[in-house]
């Protein structure tokens, strides 16, 4: 079996949203905050608590940010780490919102209403959520580990997901730079178009047919 055949998953067409106009951070305020979105279940390798601490750093530096975490709690250790980070950094519930029961059909509106997508996972086999955010036309700040750079390429900015200072650095650079946000959002949107279920199905059947033909030819050669 060939070891270098890669067939990416597709993206539901419902998630595609053309990139929206990017605004300078000066146009935001506490009453109209810059919205960060992170979608994923709460697990140890998802590092939501590090993102909370990174956003807290930026708010202390004067950035009017809010962070929405969407996804069910799964891992006890991660849940405890996230709860601790929120209690220490945002005890009044000013800037962190958790939505643990958002339905699949509601996700398009979550993407539509966000200004920037954050993905801090350190271990993915593919990263389906990342491709959905790409399709939604969002600028993306992303983990530099695992499969993420292979999926996102030059259509995002990268950070070390285990280091809140580095996450804050990446977010600050993107938030300050409207041109970068605009450029990478469009790159991500265009790149997402290559991830279709039609292409995935066709590639899968073509691969299976090729392997079947090769096996048949090998069997015939033994006769």
XYZ file of C-alpha atoms in Angstrom:
223
model
C 0.000 0.000 0.000
C 1.316 3.436 -0.901
C 2.241 5.415 2.195
C 2.184 8.853 0.552
C -1.448 8.992 -0.594
C -3.239 11.792 1.261
C -6.980 12.334 0.830
C -8.222 15.343 2.862
C -11.702 15.463 4.341
C -14.274 17.764 2.821
C -16.085 20.770 4.284
C -19.842 21.209 4.496
C -20.764 23.860 1.916
C -22.942 25.531 4.559
C -19.829 26.851 6.328
C -18.553 28.932 3.420
C -18.716 32.661 4.079
C -16.742 35.203 2.095
C -14.244 37.118 4.258
C -15.779 40.187 5.857
C -14.171 43.668 5.875
C -11.452 43.973 8.511
C -11.517 46.899 10.929
C -8.777 48.533 12.961
C -8.681 47.681 16.645
C -9.319 51.375 17.392
C -12.853 50.949 16.074
C -13.625 48.467 18.883
C -14.450 49.185 22.516
C -15.551 47.406 25.686
C -19.159 47.715 24.558
C -18.270 46.574 21.024
C -15.412 44.156 21.604
C -13.145 42.399 19.129
C -14.471 38.826 19.197
C -12.174 35.811 19.373
C -13.662 32.370 18.739
C -12.219 28.969 19.654
C -14.250 25.880 18.717
C -13.258 22.491 20.137
C -14.061 20.124 22.969
C -12.254 20.903 26.215
C -9.316 18.527 26.311
C -5.747 18.616 27.594
C -4.192 18.976 24.152
C -6.615 21.759 23.180
C -5.082 24.277 25.624
C -8.157 26.471 26.130
C -6.815 27.631 29.493
C -3.648 28.927 27.836
C -5.766 30.946 25.412
C -7.703 32.432 28.333
C -4.434 33.518 29.970
C -3.174 34.956 26.687
C -6.324 36.994 26.167
C -6.140 38.221 29.760
C -2.633 39.536 29.047
C -3.890 41.451 26.044
C -6.824 42.927 27.904
C -4.459 44.161 30.594
C -2.507 45.805 27.775
C -5.650 47.636 26.667
C -7.082 45.432 23.907
C -10.922 45.362 24.042
C -11.288 41.615 23.503
C -13.829 38.929 24.255
C -13.252 35.205 23.908
C -15.929 32.642 23.168
C -15.128 28.984 23.790
C -17.483 26.620 21.989
C -17.384 22.888 22.655
C -18.299 20.255 25.240
C -16.188 19.528 28.338
C -14.530 16.135 27.895
C -11.356 15.756 29.941
C -11.460 16.321 33.724
C -7.928 17.665 33.951
C -8.520 20.140 31.125
C -11.840 21.224 32.629
C -10.100 21.928 35.948
C -7.273 23.853 34.286
C -9.739 25.944 32.298
C -11.914 26.642 35.348
C -8.831 27.749 37.299
C -7.682 30.069 34.501
C -11.118 31.649 34.198
C -11.504 32.094 37.965
C -8.087 33.768 38.174
C -8.209 35.860 35.005
C -11.914 36.635 34.601
C -13.722 36.053 37.932
C -16.489 38.522 37.027
C -17.185 36.840 33.681
C -16.270 39.980 31.763
C -14.547 38.578 28.694
C -14.736 34.754 28.602
C -17.923 32.990 27.470
C -18.312 29.203 27.374
C -20.918 27.505 25.221
C -20.884 23.760 25.788
C -24.098 22.789 23.976
C -23.987 24.707 20.703
C -25.646 22.686 17.952
C -24.018 21.957 14.602
C -26.567 24.093 12.761
C -25.767 27.057 15.005
C -22.068 27.016 14.192
C -22.317 29.079 11.009
C -23.588 32.034 13.031
C -20.753 31.602 15.537
C -18.233 31.877 12.711
C -20.129 34.753 11.092
C -20.101 36.818 14.288
C -16.411 36.313 15.116
C -13.568 38.656 14.196
C -10.732 36.149 14.539
C -10.479 32.386 15.013
C -8.056 30.791 17.473
C -7.026 27.141 17.270
C -4.626 26.022 19.994
C -4.629 22.250 19.588
C -1.285 20.466 19.762
C -2.408 17.123 18.310
C -4.693 16.580 15.318
C -4.854 13.937 12.613
C -6.551 16.408 10.273
C -8.237 19.341 12.019
C -11.773 19.475 10.626
C -12.707 22.478 12.761
C -9.747 24.379 11.378
C -10.955 23.847 7.819
C -14.442 25.025 8.790
C -12.976 28.274 10.156
C -11.010 28.651 6.930
C -14.199 28.227 4.912
C -15.904 30.811 7.110
C -13.470 33.454 5.865
C -11.907 34.239 9.238
C -8.345 35.334 9.931
C -6.805 32.484 11.920
C -4.246 32.383 14.722
C -3.149 28.776 14.986
C -1.019 26.254 16.817
C 2.298 25.596 15.114
C 2.207 21.901 16.058
C 1.004 18.650 14.509
C -0.979 18.795 11.270
C -2.030 22.436 11.479
C 0.700 24.041 9.311
C 0.149 21.346 6.672
C -3.547 22.252 6.500
C -3.397 26.031 6.890
C -0.071 26.790 5.204
C 0.489 30.520 4.670
C -3.176 31.270 5.378
C -2.680 31.887 9.085
C -0.324 33.050 11.822
C 1.266 30.597 14.257
C 2.061 30.298 17.952
C 3.230 27.792 20.553
C -0.044 26.548 22.129
C 1.659 25.708 25.413
C 2.952 29.263 25.926
C 0.358 31.976 26.731
C 2.956 34.685 26.109
C 3.514 33.423 22.581
C -0.223 33.085 21.973
C -0.634 36.694 23.139
C 2.193 37.790 20.867
C 0.594 36.185 17.825
C -2.857 37.559 18.600
C -1.530 41.067 19.215
C 0.366 41.118 15.927
C -2.711 40.023 14.003
C -5.125 42.315 15.791
C -2.927 45.341 15.147
C -2.409 44.527 11.458
C -5.603 44.919 9.407
C -3.808 44.137 6.146
C -2.485 40.814 7.459
C -5.922 39.822 8.720
C -7.470 40.629 5.362
C -4.787 38.755 3.423
C -4.778 35.552 5.444
C -8.576 35.456 5.704
C -8.847 35.465 1.912
C -6.052 32.912 1.567
C -7.782 30.624 4.074
C -11.129 30.987 2.310
C -9.636 30.158 -1.083
C -7.619 27.270 0.299
C -10.732 25.829 1.954
C -12.322 25.444 -1.470
C -9.893 22.606 -2.178
C -11.392 20.585 0.684
C -14.626 19.266 -0.831
C -16.471 16.033 -0.054
C -16.898 15.468 -3.788
C -13.132 15.593 -4.286
C -12.599 13.403 -1.205
C -15.038 10.776 -2.519
C -13.590 10.809 -6.039
C -10.026 10.546 -4.733
C -10.980 7.697 -2.401
C -12.672 5.655 -5.124
C -9.820 6.360 -7.545
C -7.308 5.155 -4.971
C -9.305 1.999 -4.239
C -9.679 1.279 -7.946
C -5.949 1.768 -8.460
C -5.115 -0.582 -5.583
C -7.591 -3.176 -6.859
C -6.086 -3.016 -10.341
C -2.568 -3.327 -8.949
C -3.590 -6.348 -6.858
C -5.287 -7.956 -9.842
C -2.258 -7.403 -12.054
C -0.005 -8.875 -9.387
C -2.238 -11.932 -9.103
C -2.313 -12.395 -12.875
C 1.480 -12.182 -13.038
C 1.727 -15.173 -10.721
C -0.324 -17.383 -13.046
